[in-house]
PDB file of C-alpha atoms in Angstrom:
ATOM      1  CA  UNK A   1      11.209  -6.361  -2.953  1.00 90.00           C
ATOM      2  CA  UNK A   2      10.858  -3.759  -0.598  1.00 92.00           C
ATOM      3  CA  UNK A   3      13.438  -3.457   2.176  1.00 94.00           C
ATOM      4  CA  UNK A   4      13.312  -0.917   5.077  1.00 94.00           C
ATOM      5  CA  UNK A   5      16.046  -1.209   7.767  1.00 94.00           C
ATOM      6  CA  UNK A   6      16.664   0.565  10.873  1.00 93.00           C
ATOM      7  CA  UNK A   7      19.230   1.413  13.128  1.00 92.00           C
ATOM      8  CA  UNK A   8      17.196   1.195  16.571  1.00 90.00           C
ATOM      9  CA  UNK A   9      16.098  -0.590  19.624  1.00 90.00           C
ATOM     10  CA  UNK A  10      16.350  -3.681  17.841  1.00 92.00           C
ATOM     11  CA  UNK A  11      14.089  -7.014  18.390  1.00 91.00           C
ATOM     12  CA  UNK A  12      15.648  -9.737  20.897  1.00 91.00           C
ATOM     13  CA  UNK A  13      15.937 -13.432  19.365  1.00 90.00           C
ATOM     14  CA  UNK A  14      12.889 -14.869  21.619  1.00 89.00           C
ATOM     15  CA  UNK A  15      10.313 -12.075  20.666  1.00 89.00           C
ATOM     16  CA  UNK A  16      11.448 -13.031  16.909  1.00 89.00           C
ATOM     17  CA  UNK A  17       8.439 -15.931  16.335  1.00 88.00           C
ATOM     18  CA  UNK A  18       6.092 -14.002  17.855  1.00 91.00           C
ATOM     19  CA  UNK A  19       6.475 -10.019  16.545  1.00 92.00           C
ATOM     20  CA  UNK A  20       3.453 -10.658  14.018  1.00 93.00           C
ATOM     21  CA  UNK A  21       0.994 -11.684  16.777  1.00 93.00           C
ATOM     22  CA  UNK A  22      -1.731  -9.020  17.122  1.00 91.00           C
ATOM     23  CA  UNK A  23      -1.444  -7.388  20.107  1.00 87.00           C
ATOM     24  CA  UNK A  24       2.321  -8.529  20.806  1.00 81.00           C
ATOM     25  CA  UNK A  25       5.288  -5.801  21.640  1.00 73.00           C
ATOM     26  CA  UNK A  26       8.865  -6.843  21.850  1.00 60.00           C
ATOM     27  CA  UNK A  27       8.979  -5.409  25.375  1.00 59.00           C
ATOM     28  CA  UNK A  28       6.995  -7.008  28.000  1.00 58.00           C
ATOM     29  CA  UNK A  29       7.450  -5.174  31.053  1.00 57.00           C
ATOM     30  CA  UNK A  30       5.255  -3.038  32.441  1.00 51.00           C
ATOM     31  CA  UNK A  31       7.824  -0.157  32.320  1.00 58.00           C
ATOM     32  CA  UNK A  32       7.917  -0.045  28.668  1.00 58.00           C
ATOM     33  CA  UNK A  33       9.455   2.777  26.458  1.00 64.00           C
ATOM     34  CA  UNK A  34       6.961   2.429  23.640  1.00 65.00           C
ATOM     35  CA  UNK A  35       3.566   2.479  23.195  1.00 65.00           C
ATOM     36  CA  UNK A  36       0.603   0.944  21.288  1.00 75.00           C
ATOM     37  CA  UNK A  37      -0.834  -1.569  20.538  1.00 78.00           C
ATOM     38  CA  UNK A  38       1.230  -3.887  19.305  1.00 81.00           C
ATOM     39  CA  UNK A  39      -1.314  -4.084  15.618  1.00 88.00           C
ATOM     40  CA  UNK A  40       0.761  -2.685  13.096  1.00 89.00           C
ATOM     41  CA  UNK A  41       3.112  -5.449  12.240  1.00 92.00           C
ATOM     42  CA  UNK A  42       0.268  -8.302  12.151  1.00 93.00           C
ATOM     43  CA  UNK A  43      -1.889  -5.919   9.917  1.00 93.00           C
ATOM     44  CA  UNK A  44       1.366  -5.202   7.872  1.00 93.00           C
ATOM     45  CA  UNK A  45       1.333  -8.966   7.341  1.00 94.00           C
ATOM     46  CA  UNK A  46      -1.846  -9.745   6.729  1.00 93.00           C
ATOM     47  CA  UNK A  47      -2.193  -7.134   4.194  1.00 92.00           C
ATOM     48  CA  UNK A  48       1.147  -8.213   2.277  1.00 92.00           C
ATOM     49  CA  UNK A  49      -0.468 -12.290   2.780  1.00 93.00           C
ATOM     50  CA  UNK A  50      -4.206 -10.465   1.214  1.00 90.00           C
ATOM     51  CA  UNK A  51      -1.679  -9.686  -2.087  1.00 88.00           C
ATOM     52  CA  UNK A  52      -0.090 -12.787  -2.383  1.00 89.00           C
ATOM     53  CA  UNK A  53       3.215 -10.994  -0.760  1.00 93.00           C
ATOM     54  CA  UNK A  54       5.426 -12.226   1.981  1.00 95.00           C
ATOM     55  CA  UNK A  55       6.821  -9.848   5.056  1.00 96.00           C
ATOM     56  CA  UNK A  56       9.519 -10.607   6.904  1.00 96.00           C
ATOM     57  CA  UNK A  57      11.811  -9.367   9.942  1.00 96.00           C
ATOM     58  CA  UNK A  58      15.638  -9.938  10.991  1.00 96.00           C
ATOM     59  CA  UNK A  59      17.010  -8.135  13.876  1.00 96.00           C
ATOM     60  CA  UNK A  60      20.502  -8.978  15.414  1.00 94.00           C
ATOM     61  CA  UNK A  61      19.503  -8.501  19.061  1.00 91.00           C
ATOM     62  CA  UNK A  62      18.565  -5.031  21.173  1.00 90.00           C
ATOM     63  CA  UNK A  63      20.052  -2.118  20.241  1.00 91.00           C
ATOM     64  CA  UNK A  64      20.894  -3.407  16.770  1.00 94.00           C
ATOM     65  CA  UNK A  65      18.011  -2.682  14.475  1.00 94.00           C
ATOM     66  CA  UNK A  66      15.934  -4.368  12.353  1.00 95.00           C
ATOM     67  CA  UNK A  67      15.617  -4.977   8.813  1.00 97.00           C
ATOM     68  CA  UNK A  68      12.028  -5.433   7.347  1.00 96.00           C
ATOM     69  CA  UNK A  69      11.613  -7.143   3.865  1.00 96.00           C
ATOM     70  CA  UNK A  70       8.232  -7.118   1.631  1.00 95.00           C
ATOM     71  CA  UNK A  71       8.602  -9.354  -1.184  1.00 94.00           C
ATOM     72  CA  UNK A  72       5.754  -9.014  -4.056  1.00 89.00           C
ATOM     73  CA  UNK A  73       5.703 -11.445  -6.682  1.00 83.00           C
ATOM     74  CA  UNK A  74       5.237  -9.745  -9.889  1.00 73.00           C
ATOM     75  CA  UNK A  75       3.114 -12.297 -11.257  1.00 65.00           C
ATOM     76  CA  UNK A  76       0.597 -10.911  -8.826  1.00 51.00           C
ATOM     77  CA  UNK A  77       0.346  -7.697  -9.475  1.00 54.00           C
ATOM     78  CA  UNK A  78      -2.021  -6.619 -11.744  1.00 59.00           C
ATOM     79  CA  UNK A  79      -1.632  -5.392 -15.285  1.00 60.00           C
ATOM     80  CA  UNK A  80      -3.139  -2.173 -16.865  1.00 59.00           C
ATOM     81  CA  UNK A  81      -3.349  -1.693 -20.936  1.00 61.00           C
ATOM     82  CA  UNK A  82      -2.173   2.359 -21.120  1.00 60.00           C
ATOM     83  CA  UNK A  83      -1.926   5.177 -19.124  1.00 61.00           C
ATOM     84  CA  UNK A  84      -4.224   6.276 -16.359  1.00 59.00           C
ATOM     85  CA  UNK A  85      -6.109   9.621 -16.472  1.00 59.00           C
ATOM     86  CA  UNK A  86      -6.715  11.436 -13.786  1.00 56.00           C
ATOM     87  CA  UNK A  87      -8.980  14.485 -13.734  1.00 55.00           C
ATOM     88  CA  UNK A  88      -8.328  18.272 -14.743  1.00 56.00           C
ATOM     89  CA  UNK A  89      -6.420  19.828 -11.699  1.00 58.00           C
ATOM     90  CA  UNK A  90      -8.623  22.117  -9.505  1.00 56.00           C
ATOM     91  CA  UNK A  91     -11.979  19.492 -10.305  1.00 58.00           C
ATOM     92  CA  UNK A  92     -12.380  16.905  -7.781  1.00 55.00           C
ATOM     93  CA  UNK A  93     -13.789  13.898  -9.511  1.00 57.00           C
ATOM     94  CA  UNK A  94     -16.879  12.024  -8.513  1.00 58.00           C
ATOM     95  CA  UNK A  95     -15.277   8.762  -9.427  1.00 62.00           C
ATOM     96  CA  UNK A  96     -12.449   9.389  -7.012  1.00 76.00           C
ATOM     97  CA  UNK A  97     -12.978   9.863  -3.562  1.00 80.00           C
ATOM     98  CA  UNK A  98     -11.018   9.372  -0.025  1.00 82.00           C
ATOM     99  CA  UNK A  99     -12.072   8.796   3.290  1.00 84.00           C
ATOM    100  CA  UNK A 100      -9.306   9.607   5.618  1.00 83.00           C
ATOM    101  CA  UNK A 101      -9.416   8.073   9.348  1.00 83.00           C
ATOM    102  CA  UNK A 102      -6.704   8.269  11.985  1.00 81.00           C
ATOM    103  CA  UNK A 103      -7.129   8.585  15.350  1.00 83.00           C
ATOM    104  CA  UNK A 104      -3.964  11.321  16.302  1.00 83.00           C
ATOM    105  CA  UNK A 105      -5.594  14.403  15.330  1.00 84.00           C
ATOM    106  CA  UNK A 106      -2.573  16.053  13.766  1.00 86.00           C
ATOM    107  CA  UNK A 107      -1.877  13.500  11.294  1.00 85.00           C
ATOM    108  CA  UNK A 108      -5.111  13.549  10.053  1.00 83.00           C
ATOM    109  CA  UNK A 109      -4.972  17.241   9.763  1.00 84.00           C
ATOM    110  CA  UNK A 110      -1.920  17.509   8.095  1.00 86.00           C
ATOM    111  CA  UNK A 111      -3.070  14.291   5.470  1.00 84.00           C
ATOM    112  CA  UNK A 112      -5.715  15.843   5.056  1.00 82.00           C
ATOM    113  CA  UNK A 113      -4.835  19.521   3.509  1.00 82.00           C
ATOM    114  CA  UNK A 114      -2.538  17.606   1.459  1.00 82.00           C
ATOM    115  CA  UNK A 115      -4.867  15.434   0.142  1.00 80.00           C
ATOM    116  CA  UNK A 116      -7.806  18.455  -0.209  1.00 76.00           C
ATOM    117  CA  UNK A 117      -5.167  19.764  -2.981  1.00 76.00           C
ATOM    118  CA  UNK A 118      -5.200  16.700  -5.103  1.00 76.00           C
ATOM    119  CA  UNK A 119      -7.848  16.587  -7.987  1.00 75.00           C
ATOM    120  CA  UNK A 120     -10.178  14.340  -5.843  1.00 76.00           C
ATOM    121  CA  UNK A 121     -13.190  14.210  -2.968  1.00 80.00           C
ATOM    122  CA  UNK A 122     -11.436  13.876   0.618  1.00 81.00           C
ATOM    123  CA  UNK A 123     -13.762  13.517   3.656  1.00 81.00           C
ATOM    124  CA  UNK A 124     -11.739  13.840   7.109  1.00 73.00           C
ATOM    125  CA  UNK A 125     -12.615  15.621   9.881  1.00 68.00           C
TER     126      UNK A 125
END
């Protein structure tokens, strides 16, 4: 179990049920704080449902945080005989290679150098 908790805006009781909707935000008004698009947590949980994981959120009202909780059962994750090798450093591998894609340019920038010193191919641009 995973549990991340924070100390922040909060999520109010009503917006609870509905916070894994694509395209929902807890805030509804037009004069919102925050933006996007309100995709993260429904990808979050579809990704932990695609590994047989649960993801859940508790919040006790605005302005007292949140508390997210990713439970993986262990019978679902998948066993591996020995230790993995990973290519000498300084020789990127053919067998491993990483396409990075974000749309805020200086994330990508930044993920990217520090991938590009990793013993692998990374493609970002």
């Amino acid at each position: 179990t995973i549990i991340v908790q924070d100390h922040g805006i909060g999520i109010e009781p009503e917006a609870m049920e509905r916070i894994f909707n694509p395209f929902e935000q807890g805030e509804r008004s037009l004069k919102r704080r925050f933006g996007g698009l309100g995709l993260g947590l429904a990808i979050s949980k579809s990704l932990a449902e695609a590994h047989a994981a649960t993801l859940t959120a508790t919040s006790e009202g605005l302005n007292r945080g949140a508390t997210f909780k990713l439970t993986i059962k262990t019978s679902a994750l998948v066993a591996h005989d020995g230790a993995i090798s990973l290519p000498v450093e300084g020789q990127p591998s053919k067998a491993l290679r990483i396409l990075l894609v974000d749309d805020h340019v200086d994330t990508c920038t930044v993920m990217g150098k520090l991938l590009a010193a990793c013993p692998m191919e990374v493609a970002w641009n």
